[in-house]
Each structure stands twice: as structure tokens, then as C-alpha cells.
PDB file of C-alpha atoms in Angstrom:
ATOM      1  CA  MET A   1       7.517 -25.214  -6.997  1.00 86.00           C
ATOM      2  CA  THR A   2       4.689 -22.756  -6.314  1.00 92.00           C
ATOM      3  CA  VAL A   3       3.904 -20.646  -9.378  1.00 96.00           C
ATOM      4  CA  VAL A   4       2.972 -17.096  -8.379  1.00 97.00           C
ATOM      5  CA  ALA A   5       1.521 -14.675 -10.907  1.00 97.00           C
ATOM      6  CA  VAL A   6       2.096 -10.990 -10.167  1.00 97.00           C
ATOM      7  CA  THR A   7      -0.210  -8.418 -11.746  1.00 97.00           C
ATOM      8  CA  GLY A   8       1.380  -5.046 -12.304  1.00 94.00           C
ATOM      9  CA  ALA A   9       4.748  -6.800 -12.322  1.00 94.00           C
ATOM     10  CA  ASN A  10       6.524  -3.769 -13.789  1.00 92.00           C
ATOM     11  CA  GLY A  11       5.229  -1.410 -11.091  1.00 93.00           C
ATOM     12  CA  PHE A  12       6.824  -0.081  -7.912  1.00 95.00           C
ATOM     13  CA  VAL A  13       5.776  -3.058  -5.774  1.00 96.00           C
ATOM     14  CA  GLY A  14       5.541  -5.591  -8.600  1.00 96.00           C
ATOM     15  CA  GLN A  15       9.168  -5.307  -9.672  1.00 95.00           C
ATOM     16  CA  ALA A  16      10.389  -5.864  -6.133  1.00 96.00           C
ATOM     17  CA  LEU A  17       8.057  -8.856  -5.766  1.00 97.00           C
ATOM     18  CA  MET A  18       9.338 -10.446  -8.954  1.00 96.00           C
ATOM     19  CA  ALA A  19      12.880 -10.261  -7.574  1.00 96.00           C
ATOM     20  CA  ALA A  20      11.921 -11.563  -4.118  1.00 96.00           C
ATOM     21  CA  LEU A  21       9.707 -14.548  -4.990  1.00 96.00           C
ATOM     22  CA  PRO A  22      12.483 -16.882  -6.234  1.00 96.00           C
ATOM     23  CA  LYS A  23      14.229 -16.417  -2.880  1.00 94.00           C
ATOM     24  CA  ARG A  24      11.099 -17.905  -1.283  1.00 91.00           C
ATOM     25  CA  GLY A  25      11.235 -20.896  -3.587  1.00 93.00           C
ATOM     26  CA  CYS A  26       8.455 -19.583  -5.822  1.00 95.00           C
ATOM     27  CA  GLN A  27       8.395 -19.293  -9.598  1.00 95.00           C
ATOM     28  CA  PRO A  28       7.142 -15.806 -10.525  1.00 96.00           C
ATOM     29  CA  ARG A  29       5.068 -15.057 -13.598  1.00 95.00           C
ATOM     30  CA  ALA A  30       4.803 -11.422 -14.689  1.00 95.00           C
ATOM     31  CA  LEU A  31       1.404 -10.171 -15.866  1.00 95.00           C
ATOM     32  CA  LEU A  32       1.451  -6.771 -17.539  1.00 93.00           C
ATOM     33  CA  ARG A  33      -1.111  -4.569 -19.219  1.00 88.00           C
ATOM     34  CA  SER A  34       1.010  -4.326 -22.348  1.00 81.00           C
ATOM     35  CA  GLY A  35       3.948  -6.202 -23.777  1.00 69.00           C
ATOM     36  CA  PRO A  36       5.005  -8.896 -23.677  1.00 61.00           C
ATOM     37  CA  THR A  37       8.518  -8.166 -22.483  1.00 67.00           C
ATOM     38  CA  GLY A  38      10.673 -11.259 -22.141  1.00 71.00           C
ATOM     39  CA  ASP A  39       8.634 -13.934 -20.363  1.00 78.00           C
ATOM     40  CA  ALA A  40       5.929 -11.489 -19.240  1.00 88.00           C
ATOM     41  CA  ILE A  41       2.338 -12.012 -20.381  1.00 90.00           C
ATOM     42  CA  ALA A  42       0.234  -9.083 -21.582  1.00 90.00           C
ATOM     43  CA  ILE A  43      -3.380  -9.108 -20.392  1.00 91.00           C
ATOM     44  CA  GLY A  44      -4.469  -5.689 -21.670  1.00 90.00           C
ATOM     45  CA  GLU A  45      -6.486  -3.114 -19.792  1.00 92.00           C
ATOM     46  CA  ILE A  46      -7.926  -4.306 -16.496  1.00 94.00           C
ATOM     47  CA  GLY A  47     -11.684  -4.202 -16.199  1.00 95.00           C
ATOM     48  CA  PRO A  48     -14.873  -6.275 -16.192  1.00 96.00           C
ATOM     49  CA  ASP A  49     -14.040  -7.928 -19.535  1.00 95.00           C
ATOM     50  CA  THR A  50     -10.345  -8.747 -19.091  1.00 96.00           C
ATOM     51  CA  GLU A  51      -9.431 -12.269 -20.175  1.00 95.00           C
ATOM     52  CA  TRP A  52      -7.179 -13.776 -17.519  1.00 96.00           C
ATOM     53  CA  ARG A  53      -7.521 -17.538 -17.985  1.00 94.00           C
ATOM     54  CA  GLU A  54      -4.664 -18.212 -20.389  1.00 93.00           C
ATOM     55  CA  ALA A  55      -2.277 -16.125 -18.279  1.00 94.00           C
ATOM     56  CA  LEU A  56      -3.347 -17.997 -15.133  1.00 96.00           C
ATOM     57  CA  SER A  57      -2.932 -21.503 -16.532  1.00 95.00           C
ATOM     58  CA  GLY A  58      -0.732 -23.517 -14.153  1.00 95.00           C
ATOM     59  CA  VAL A  59      -0.671 -20.742 -11.532  1.00 96.00           C
ATOM     60  CA  ASP A  60      -1.023 -21.596  -7.833  1.00 97.00           C
ATOM     61  CA  THR A  61      -1.236 -18.077  -6.393  1.00 98.00           C
ATOM     62  CA  VAL A  62      -1.930 -14.592  -7.729  1.00 98.00           C
ATOM     63  CA  ILE A  63      -0.619 -11.463  -6.023  1.00 98.00           C
ATOM     64  CA  HIS A  64      -2.789  -8.679  -7.375  1.00 98.00           C
ATOM     65  CA  CYS A  65      -0.828  -5.411  -7.315  1.00 97.00           C
ATOM     66  CA  ALA A  66      -2.189  -3.752 -10.463  1.00 94.00           C
ATOM     67  CA  ALA A  67      -4.706  -0.989  -9.795  1.00 93.00           C
ATOM     68  CA  ARG A  68      -5.903   2.422 -10.736  1.00 91.00           C
ATOM     69  CA  VAL A  69      -4.015   4.268  -8.048  1.00 84.00           C
ATOM     70  CA  HIS A  70      -4.975   7.243  -5.931  1.00 62.00           C
ATOM     71  CA  VAL A  71      -4.030  10.529  -7.624  1.00 59.00           C
ATOM     72  CA  MET A  72      -4.042  14.025  -6.152  1.00 47.00           C
ATOM     73  CA  LYS A  73      -5.648  15.663  -9.189  1.00 54.00           C
ATOM     74  CA  ASP A  74      -8.023  13.295 -10.957  1.00 56.00           C
ATOM     75  CA  ASP A  75      -9.228  14.641 -14.308  1.00 63.00           C
ATOM     76  CA  ALA A  76     -11.771  11.848 -14.873  1.00 66.00           C
ATOM     77  CA  ALA A  77     -15.346  13.110 -15.264  1.00 68.00           C
ATOM     78  CA  ASP A  78     -16.513  10.454 -12.790  1.00 82.00           C
ATOM     79  CA  PRO A  79     -13.536   9.252 -10.717  1.00 86.00           C
ATOM     80  CA  LEU A  80     -15.527   6.683  -8.718  1.00 90.00           C
ATOM     81  CA  THR A  81     -16.748   4.965 -11.886  1.00 92.00           C
ATOM     82  CA  GLU A  82     -13.188   4.789 -13.237  1.00 93.00           C
ATOM     83  CA  PHE A  83     -11.791   3.438  -9.964  1.00 95.00           C
ATOM     84  CA  ARG A  84     -14.569   0.848  -9.779  1.00 95.00           C
ATOM     85  CA  ARG A  85     -14.003  -0.297 -13.363  1.00 95.00           C
ATOM     86  CA  VAL A  86     -10.368  -1.238 -12.676  1.00 95.00           C
ATOM     87  CA  ASN A  87     -10.127  -1.842  -8.944  1.00 97.00           C
ATOM     88  CA  THR A  88     -13.518  -3.381  -8.195  1.00 97.00           C
ATOM     89  CA  GLU A  89     -14.850  -4.916 -11.395  1.00 97.00           C
ATOM     90  CA  GLY A  90     -11.399  -5.824 -12.698  1.00 97.00           C
ATOM     91  CA  THR A  91     -10.506  -7.555  -9.431  1.00 98.00           C
ATOM     92  CA  ARG A  92     -13.836  -9.414  -9.371  1.00 98.00           C
ATOM     93  CA  ARG A  93     -13.243 -10.639 -12.934  1.00 97.00           C
ATOM     94  CA  LEU A  94      -9.735 -11.804 -11.992  1.00 98.00           C
ATOM     95  CA  ALA A  95     -11.039 -13.779  -9.021  1.00 98.00           C
ATOM     96  CA  GLN A  96     -13.883 -15.334 -10.992  1.00 97.00           C
ATOM     97  CA  GLN A  97     -11.545 -16.577 -13.701  1.00 97.00           C
ATOM     98  CA  ALA A  98      -8.968 -17.665 -11.121  1.00 97.00           C
ATOM     99  CA  VAL A  99     -11.660 -19.942  -9.675  1.00 97.00           C
ATOM    100  CA  GLN A 100     -12.460 -21.323 -13.143  1.00 96.00           C
ATOM    101  CA  ILE A 101      -8.830 -22.126 -13.901  1.00 96.00           C
ATOM    102  CA  GLY A 102      -8.122 -23.680 -10.481  1.00 96.00           C
ATOM    103  CA  VAL A 103      -5.920 -21.036  -8.825  1.00 97.00           C
ATOM    104  CA  LYS A 104      -5.604 -21.809  -5.131  1.00 97.00           C
ATOM    105  CA  ARG A 105      -4.996 -18.383  -3.597  1.00 98.00           C
ATOM    106  CA  LEU A 106      -5.331 -14.678  -4.417  1.00 98.00           C
ATOM    107  CA  VAL A 107      -3.407 -12.098  -2.384  1.00 98.00           C
ATOM    108  CA  PHE A 108      -4.979  -8.664  -2.836  1.00 98.00           C
ATOM    109  CA  VAL A 109      -2.959  -5.499  -2.248  1.00 98.00           C
ATOM    110  CA  SER A 110      -5.572  -3.129  -0.873  1.00 98.00           C
ATOM    111  CA  THR A 111      -4.963   0.097   1.109  1.00 97.00           C
ATOM    112  CA  ILE A 112      -5.149   1.305   4.691  1.00 98.00           C
ATOM    113  CA  LYS A 113      -7.486   3.990   3.368  1.00 97.00           C
ATOM    114  CA  VAL A 114     -10.212   1.331   3.552  1.00 97.00           C
ATOM    115  CA  ASN A 115     -10.014   1.840   7.325  1.00 97.00           C
ATOM    116  CA  GLY A 116     -10.091   5.625   7.026  1.00 96.00           C
ATOM    117  CA  GLU A 117      -7.995   8.715   6.465  1.00 94.00           C
ATOM    118  CA  SER A 118      -6.622   9.320   9.964  1.00 93.00           C
ATOM    119  CA  THR A 119      -6.410   8.138  13.553  1.00 94.00           C
ATOM    120  CA  PRO A 120      -6.320  10.165  16.756  1.00 89.00           C
ATOM    121  CA  TYR A 121      -2.836  10.387  18.169  1.00 80.00           C
ATOM    122  CA  GLY A 122      -2.809   8.842  21.636  1.00 64.00           C
ATOM    123  CA  PRO A 123      -0.399   7.145  24.045  1.00 59.00           C
ATOM    124  CA  ASP A 124      -1.899   3.659  23.688  1.00 59.00           C
ATOM    125  CA  SER A 125      -2.634   1.244  20.862  1.00 56.00           C
ATOM    126  CA  SER A 126      -6.402   1.843  21.010  1.00 71.00           C
ATOM    127  CA  ALA A 127      -5.908   4.831  18.713  1.00 85.00           C
ATOM    128  CA  LYS A 128      -4.489   2.674  15.932  1.00 94.00           C
ATOM    129  CA  PHE A 129      -6.318   1.066  13.011  1.00 96.00           C
ATOM    130  CA  THR A 130      -6.790  -2.701  13.222  1.00 96.00           C
ATOM    131  CA  SER A 131      -7.979  -5.301  10.737  1.00 94.00           C
ATOM    132  CA  LEU A 132     -11.202  -5.645  12.764  1.00 94.00           C
ATOM    133  CA  ASP A 133     -12.260  -1.999  12.441  1.00 95.00           C
ATOM    134  CA  THR A 134     -15.459  -1.125  10.618  1.00 95.00           C
ATOM    135  CA  PRO A 135     -14.293   0.122   7.186  1.00 96.00           C
ATOM    136  CA  ASN A 136     -14.610   3.852   6.589  1.00 96.00           C
ATOM    137  CA  PRO A 137     -13.280   4.593   3.072  1.00 95.00           C
ATOM    138  CA  GLY A 138     -13.302   8.295   2.382  1.00 90.00           C
ATOM    139  CA  ASP A 139     -12.518   8.782  -1.304  1.00 92.00           C
ATOM    140  CA  PRO A 140     -13.277   7.007  -4.607  1.00 94.00           C
ATOM    141  CA  TYR A 141      -9.990   5.097  -4.568  1.00 95.00           C
ATOM    142  CA  ALA A 142     -10.602   3.717  -1.084  1.00 96.00           C
ATOM    143  CA  VAL A 143     -14.251   2.951  -1.860  1.00 97.00           C
ATOM    144  CA  SER A 144     -13.240   0.944  -4.940  1.00 97.00           C
ATOM    145  CA  LYS A 145     -10.694  -1.046  -2.922  1.00 97.00           C
ATOM    146  CA  TRP A 146     -13.214  -1.794  -0.159  1.00 98.00           C
ATOM    147  CA  GLU A 147     -15.764  -2.948  -2.729  1.00 98.00           C
ATOM    148  CA  ALA A 148     -13.081  -5.161  -4.283  1.00 98.00           C
ATOM    149  CA  GLU A 149     -12.354  -6.697  -0.875  1.00 98.00           C
ATOM    150  CA  ARG A 150     -16.041  -7.504  -0.398  1.00 98.00           C
ATOM    151  CA  SER A 151     -16.264  -9.067  -3.866  1.00 97.00           C
ATOM    152  CA  LEU A 152     -13.268 -11.271  -3.136  1.00 98.00           C
ATOM    153  CA  GLN A 153     -14.711 -12.403   0.178  1.00 97.00           C
ATOM    154  CA  GLU A 154     -18.017 -13.273  -1.486  1.00 97.00           C
ATOM    155  CA  ILE A 155     -16.258 -15.317  -4.178  1.00 98.00           C
ATOM    156  CA  ALA A 156     -14.089 -17.083  -1.598  1.00 97.00           C
ATOM    157  CA  ALA A 157     -17.177 -17.976   0.444  1.00 97.00           C
ATOM    158  CA  SER A 158     -18.715 -19.843  -2.495  1.00 96.00           C
ATOM    159  CA  SER A 159     -15.583 -21.431  -3.990  1.00 97.00           C
ATOM    160  CA  SER A 160     -12.278 -23.054  -3.094  1.00 96.00           C
ATOM    161  CA  LEU A 161     -10.306 -19.838  -3.730  1.00 97.00           C
ATOM    162  CA  GLU A 162      -8.320 -18.663  -0.706  1.00 98.00           C
ATOM    163  CA  VAL A 163      -8.283 -14.866  -0.406  1.00 98.00           C
ATOM    164  CA  VAL A 164      -5.716 -12.861   1.566  1.00 98.00           C
ATOM    165  CA  ILE A 165      -6.084  -9.083   1.903  1.00 98.00           C
ATOM    166  CA  VAL A 166      -3.177  -6.780   2.776  1.00 98.00           C
ATOM    167  CA  ARG A 167      -3.765  -3.104   3.582  1.00 98.00           C
ATOM    168  CA  PRO A 168      -0.529  -1.099   3.478  1.00 98.00           C
ATOM    169  CA  PRO A 169      -0.111   2.552   4.470  1.00 97.00           C
ATOM    170  CA  LEU A 170       2.278   4.804   2.517  1.00 96.00           C
ATOM    171  CA  VAL A 171       4.980   2.649   0.896  1.00 97.00           C
ATOM    172  CA  TYR A 172       8.474   4.040   0.398  1.00 96.00           C
ATOM    173  CA  GLY A 173      11.575   2.543  -1.118  1.00 96.00           C
ATOM    174  CA  SER A 174      13.847   2.489  -4.136  1.00 92.00           C
ATOM    175  CA  GLY A 175      11.988   4.090  -7.030  1.00 90.00           C
ATOM    176  CA  VAL A 176       9.350   5.807  -4.894  1.00 93.00           C
ATOM    177  CA  ALA A 177       7.460   8.605  -6.611  1.00 91.00           C
ATOM    178  CA  GLY A 178       4.722  11.053  -5.666  1.00 90.00           C
ATOM    179  CA  ASN A 179       4.685  13.049  -2.438  1.00 90.00           C
ATOM    180  CA  PHE A 180       7.402  11.012  -0.735  1.00 93.00           C
ATOM    181  CA  ARG A 181       9.811  11.633  -3.609  1.00 94.00           C
ATOM    182  CA  SER A 182       8.931  15.345  -3.454  1.00 93.00           C
ATOM    183  CA  LEU A 183       9.706  15.404   0.277  1.00 94.00           C
ATOM    184  CA  ILE A 184      13.080  13.766  -0.352  1.00 95.00           C
ATOM    185  CA  ASP A 185      13.912  16.396  -2.978  1.00 95.00           C
ATOM    186  CA  ILE A 186      12.902  19.243  -0.643  1.00 95.00           C
ATOM    187  CA  VAL A 187      15.033  17.906   2.213  1.00 95.00           C
ATOM    188  CA  ARG A 188      17.962  17.332  -0.138  1.00 94.00           C
ATOM    189  CA  ARG A 189      17.768  20.962  -1.332  1.00 94.00           C
ATOM    190  CA  GLY A 190      17.749  22.210   2.241  1.00 93.00           C
ATOM    191  CA  VAL A 191      14.416  24.012   1.921  1.00 94.00           C
ATOM    192  CA  PRO A 192      13.097  25.105   5.360  1.00 95.00           C
ATOM    193  CA  LEU A 193       9.859  23.362   6.330  1.00 96.00           C
ATOM    194  CA  PRO A 194       7.314  24.861   8.782  1.00 96.00           C
ATOM    195  CA  LEU A 195       6.737  21.565  10.579  1.00 96.00           C
ATOM    196  CA  GLY A 196       8.924  21.825  13.667  1.00 96.00           C
ATOM    197  CA  LEU A 197       5.989  21.945  16.124  1.00 96.00           C
ATOM    198  CA  VAL A 198       3.990  19.092  14.608  1.00 95.00           C
ATOM    199  CA  ASP A 199       3.366  16.296  17.133  1.00 94.00           C
ATOM    200  CA  ASN A 200       1.751  13.423  15.222  1.00 94.00           C
ATOM    201  CA  ARG A 201       2.485   9.793  14.405  1.00 95.00           C
ATOM    202  CA  ARG A 202       2.265   8.082  11.049  1.00 95.00           C
ATOM    203  CA  SER A 203       2.820   4.457  10.097  1.00 97.00           C
ATOM    204  CA  LEU A 204       4.875   3.822   6.965  1.00 97.00           C
ATOM    205  CA  VAL A 205       6.061   0.632   5.328  1.00 98.00           C
ATOM    206  CA  ALA A 206       9.387   0.150   3.577  1.00 98.00           C
ATOM    207  CA  LEU A 207       9.083  -1.608   0.239  1.00 98.00           C
ATOM    208  CA  PRO A 208      11.203  -4.605   1.377  1.00 98.00           C
ATOM    209  CA  ASN A 209       8.893  -5.085   4.383  1.00 98.00           C
ATOM    210  CA  LEU A 210       5.730  -5.019   2.284  1.00 98.00           C
ATOM    211  CA  VAL A 211       7.226  -7.388  -0.279  1.00 98.00           C
ATOM    212  CA  ASP A 212       8.403  -9.774   2.425  1.00 98.00           C
ATOM    213  CA  LEU A 213       4.889  -9.932   3.887  1.00 98.00           C
ATOM    214  CA  LEU A 214       3.301 -10.467   0.477  1.00 98.00           C
ATOM    215  CA  THR A 215       5.627 -13.388  -0.249  1.00 97.00           C
ATOM    216  CA  VAL A 216       4.712 -14.912   3.118  1.00 97.00           C
ATOM    217  CA  CYS A 217       1.006 -14.434   2.358  1.00 97.00           C
ATOM    218  CA  ALA A 218       1.450 -16.240  -0.956  1.00 96.00           C
ATOM    219  CA  THR A 219       2.112 -19.579   0.722  1.00 94.00           C
ATOM    220  CA  HIS A 220       1.563 -19.448   4.489  1.00 96.00           C
ATOM    221  CA  PRO A 221      -1.266 -21.828   5.444  1.00 96.00           C
ATOM    222  CA  ASP A 222      -2.545 -19.504   8.184  1.00 97.00           C
ATOM    223  CA  ALA A 223      -2.906 -16.524   5.842  1.00 98.00           C
ATOM    224  CA  ALA A 224      -5.997 -17.839   4.039  1.00 97.00           C
ATOM    225  CA  GLY A 225      -9.132 -15.813   4.664  1.00 97.00           C
ATOM    226  CA  GLU A 226      -7.327 -13.125   6.651  1.00 98.00           C
ATOM    227  CA  THR A 227      -6.960  -9.356   6.385  1.00 98.00           C
ATOM    228  CA  PHE A 228      -3.542  -8.065   7.415  1.00 98.00           C
ATOM    229  CA  LEU A 229      -2.265  -4.584   8.180  1.00 98.00           C
ATOM    230  CA  VAL A 230       1.419  -3.902   7.626  1.00 98.00           C
ATOM    231  CA  SER A 231       3.952  -1.272   8.655  1.00 98.00           C
ATOM    232  CA  ASP A 232       7.549  -0.888   9.776  1.00 98.00           C
ATOM    233  CA  ASP A 233       6.216  -1.030  13.375  1.00 96.00           C
ATOM    234  CA  ASP A 234       8.060   2.211  14.141  1.00 96.00           C
ATOM    235  CA  ASP A 235       5.652   5.125  13.781  1.00 95.00           C
ATOM    236  CA  LEU A 236       7.232   8.541  13.247  1.00 96.00           C
ATOM    237  CA  SER A 237       6.168  12.135  13.619  1.00 96.00           C
ATOM    238  CA  THR A 238       6.553  14.187  10.460  1.00 97.00           C
ATOM    239  CA  PRO A 239       9.476  16.191  11.958  1.00 97.00           C
ATOM    240  CA  GLU A 240      11.202  12.953  12.973  1.00 97.00           C
ATOM    241  CA  LEU A 241      10.730  11.534   9.476  1.00 97.00           C
ATOM    242  CA  ILE A 242      12.344  14.652   8.021  1.00 97.00           C
ATOM    243  CA  ARG A 243      15.224  14.423  10.490  1.00 97.00           C
ATOM    244  CA  ARG A 244      15.858  10.787   9.605  1.00 97.00           C
ATOM    245  CA  LEU A 245      15.683  11.523   5.878  1.00 96.00           C
ATOM    246  CA  ALA A 246      18.185  14.342   6.318  1.00 96.00           C
ATOM    247  CA  ARG A 247      20.457  12.110   8.390  1.00 95.00           C
ATOM    248  CA  ALA A 248      20.340   9.425   5.701  1.00 95.00           C
ATOM    249  CA  MET A 249      21.521  12.045   3.197  1.00 94.00           C
ATOM    250  CA  GLY A 250      24.197  13.456   5.502  1.00 93.00           C
ATOM    251  CA  ARG A 251      22.366  16.774   5.700  1.00 92.00           C
ATOM    252  CA  ASP A 252      20.803  18.908   8.429  1.00 92.00           C
ATOM    253  CA  ALA A 253      17.026  19.053   8.774  1.00 93.00           C
ATOM    254  CA  ARG A 254      15.667  22.588   8.517  1.00 95.00           C
ATOM    255  CA  LEU A 255      12.461  22.794  10.529  1.00 96.00           C
ATOM    256  CA  MET A 256      10.700  26.033  11.479  1.00 95.00           C
ATOM    257  CA  PRO A 257       8.453  26.217  14.592  1.00 96.00           C
ATOM    258  CA  VAL A 258       5.068  27.108  13.100  1.00 95.00           C
ATOM    259  CA  PRO A 259       1.928  26.237  15.156  1.00 95.00           C
ATOM    260  CA  PRO A 260      -0.137  23.465  13.513  1.00 93.00           C
ATOM    261  CA  ALA A 261      -3.279  25.624  13.846  1.00 94.00           C
ATOM    262  CA  LEU A 262      -1.702  28.160  11.485  1.00 94.00           C
ATOM    263  CA  LEU A 263      -0.756  25.399   9.047  1.00 94.00           C
ATOM    264  CA  ARG A 264      -4.358  24.165   9.022  1.00 94.00           C
ATOM    265  CA  LEU A 265      -5.619  27.708   8.430  1.00 94.00           C
ATOM    266  CA  ALA A 266      -3.167  28.181   5.570  1.00 91.00           C
ATOM    267  CA  GLY A 267      -4.294  24.873   4.076  1.00 92.00           C
ATOM    268  CA  LYS A 268      -7.946  25.889   4.299  1.00 93.00           C
ATOM    269  CA  LEU A 269      -7.358  29.290   2.710  1.00 92.00           C
ATOM    270  CA  SER A 270      -5.286  27.806  -0.112  1.00 92.00           C
ATOM    271  CA  GLY A 271      -7.573  24.849  -0.795  1.00 92.00           C
ATOM    272  CA  ASN A 272      -4.887  22.391   0.348  1.00 90.00           C
ATOM    273  CA  SER A 273      -6.406  21.131   3.596  1.00 89.00           C
ATOM    274  CA  ASP A 274      -5.981  17.485   2.582  1.00 88.00           C
ATOM    275  CA  LYS A 275      -2.281  17.947   1.830  1.00 88.00           C
ATOM    276  CA  VAL A 276      -1.690  19.748   5.109  1.00 91.00           C
ATOM    277  CA  GLU A 277      -3.550  17.102   7.092  1.00 91.00           C
ATOM    278  CA  ARG A 278      -1.375  14.355   5.627  1.00 90.00           C
ATOM    279  CA  LEU A 279       1.650  16.209   6.988  1.00 92.00           C
ATOM    280  CA  ILE A 280       0.356  17.113  10.437  1.00 94.00           C
ATOM    281  CA  GLY A 281      -2.333  14.497  11.148  1.00 93.00           C
ATOM    282  CA  SER A 282      -1.840  10.971  12.462  1.00 95.00           C
ATOM    283  CA  LEU A 283      -2.424   7.601  10.845  1.00 96.00           C
ATOM    284  CA  GLN A 284      -1.246   4.580  12.815  1.00 96.00           C
ATOM    285  CA  VAL A 285      -1.816   0.876  12.278  1.00 97.00           C
ATOM    286  CA  ASP A 286      -1.619  -2.033  14.680  1.00 96.00           C
ATOM    287  CA  ILE A 287       0.218  -4.967  13.102  1.00 97.00           C
ATOM    288  CA  SER A 288       0.037  -7.295  16.098  1.00 97.00           C
ATOM    289  CA  HIS A 289      -2.479  -9.584  14.369  1.00 97.00           C
ATOM    290  CA  THR A 290      -0.191  -9.859  11.327  1.00 98.00           C
ATOM    291  CA  CYS A 291       2.856 -10.643  13.445  1.00 98.00           C
ATOM    292  CA  GLU A 292       1.093 -13.205  15.624  1.00 97.00           C
ATOM    293  CA  ARG A 293      -0.862 -14.992  12.905  1.00 97.00           C
ATOM    294  CA  LEU A 294       2.076 -15.339  10.518  1.00 98.00           C
ATOM    295  CA  ASP A 295       4.970 -15.333  13.006  1.00 97.00           C
ATOM    296  CA  TRP A 296       6.271 -12.358  11.025  1.00 98.00           C
ATOM    297  CA  ARG A 297       8.311  -9.292  11.829  1.00 97.00           C
ATOM    298  CA  PRO A 298       9.397  -6.481   9.494  1.00 98.00           C
ATOM    299  CA  PRO A 299      12.892  -7.514   8.383  1.00 97.00           C
ATOM    300  CA  VAL A 300      14.027  -3.945   7.584  1.00 97.00           C
ATOM    301  CA  THR A 301      14.160  -1.036  10.050  1.00 97.00           C
ATOM    302  CA  VAL A 302      12.939   2.447   9.189  1.00 97.00           C
ATOM    303  CA  ASN A 303      16.484   3.777   9.125  1.00 96.00           C
ATOM    304  CA  GLU A 304      17.602   1.002   6.774  1.00 96.00           C
ATOM    305  CA  GLY A 305      14.606   1.592   4.530  1.00 97.00           C
ATOM    306  CA  LEU A 306      15.191   5.343   4.383  1.00 96.00           C
ATOM    307  CA  ARG A 307      18.897   4.924   3.605  1.00 95.00           C
ATOM    308  CA  GLU A 308      18.049   2.612   0.725  1.00 94.00           C
ATOM    309  CA  THR A 309      15.374   5.000  -0.519  1.00 95.00           C
ATOM    310  CA  VAL A 310      17.452   8.171  -0.553  1.00 92.00           C
ATOM    311  CA  GLY A 311      20.426   6.306  -1.996  1.00 85.00           C
ATOM    312  CA  ALA A 312      18.378   5.390  -5.047  1.00 69.00           C
ATOM    313  CA  THR A 313      16.909   8.853  -5.718  1.00 67.00           C
TER     314      THR A 313
END
């Protein structure tokens, strides 16, 4: 049986992975920063000096979910240094010690932000991000993830370690937090939203779809050395997302017809341009390479994913 270690096993993605891996015939091993809890192994803070070898003994594959995540208001004096310490240097240390202990494969959960912050909305697939695009990370979090990807590729090139990189967009599902949870709460309360005239497209990925792909990447022979993008393969405009959320809750969507130009102006005047752009801009990914290389399709539809998400909040 393939032994798969999951870093960040008590996190949003990690918990779902731990439950899904046995269904794929894998034996999961939970790696946490603190603990241990039950059979989980505590490895402490992640950084350039983390000791991984004992926790990785007997492991075939590592799925590296743990990270210093993107935050809207970062109070660190030097955010890039902090992101690099965990996401870049910590990942490099993990891979180096995985090589020493004989781990066969490392699946790295990166971010679509390595590609960039947005895509132009157009009628054909040429507007979408692909795994072959020149990286264009725009903030410290994305930079640290891109640098981690490069470190992993360098280590793989000089060792027997197989590296698989997965770049998800926004992930939603049972237990989701952050902006997506806030949007659910707003729709549930029936608060009117000035987004009725927004015409954009954004790729999302339901937690079960991301987890399913990660479990495939843990063992599929054709995954080694590849970078995969992932989504539900059903891109939505922001108004359509709100309508589907409302429908999943049995409520009516309340959308006001405000021109996007006015929303952008309001964002600029209030210092919230980034937040506004995430609501009215586009970000689409092309998952054709993922589907073809791995013979994979998202097992859960957007509607199914949204129903599960709102039912758990």
C-alpha cells in the first residue's frame, strides 16, 4: 500500500485529503505543526531548519499542503521574507530531506497566482491561463510559491524525486473561510449587491475536485514532472455565482445594476481596488492538459459543490 504523508493535514484541504486517500488504496500519514493528535506526527514550525526525516520514514509520496497562506492584511514587517521562510525555504528543506530518506514523489499545492492575478475575458480559450504560461506572480505569496516550484524542479533534476505541481484557483467547500464564506453570509442575509452588470468569468475549484486530483497525482505514473491547473471546468460570472449560491440556499439573489466603471472608481477612492477587481475581473484557467494527461475529469459539478458548501456553513 502506498504511504502518503500530508502536510497541513488538519487544514481545509488536508482534512479532506486524509479522508479521501484510503478510498484510493493509500495509507495516509498526517503531519502537523503541533500535536501529536492521535496518529499524527508533529514537525514544528515549517522553515529552513525543519527536521522532516523521522516523519517521512517509510513514506512513498508527500502531498505538501502546509503553507503560509495569502492574507488580505499582512502585519508582518517584511511579508516577502516571511512567505519565503515557510513557502520557499521550508518546501526546499522538505524536498531535500525527502530525497535523503528515499521518498519517491512530492506533490506540491501551489497557486494559480503564480500565473498572474487576472486574465482578459474573451470568447475563446486563448484568454485562459495554461501550465505553459510564463509565470507572473504579483504579490509576496505568489512569489514565494513560484520560487518554491523552481526549487523543487531543481532538486528533481538532480535526484530521483518525482515532483508534481498543482496550481488551484479559489477553493470552496465544506469549512471554507475568508472572502468566500463572507459572500455566503451576505447572500444568506439577503443583502443587495451592486454586481448585476458585471460580465466576467472566474474559474473556481470545489474542494472534492481538488482533492480528487491530488490523490490522482499521488500515484499516477504520468503525473511525474508535470504542472497541472485545476478547476471545476465551469467558469462563472460573479452575478451567476451569486445566483447559484442563492439557489442552493433556497433564496433569491439581490443584484443591483451598477456599472463596473463606478465600482472600480469606488474601489480606487476607498483603497479597495484589489477587492473590487476580484469581484468584477476575470481569472480563467485551461485544464485541458490536466484532463488529457491524467485522463481526469472533475467528479463534482459547480452546483453540487455549492450545495455542499452552503449546507455546511
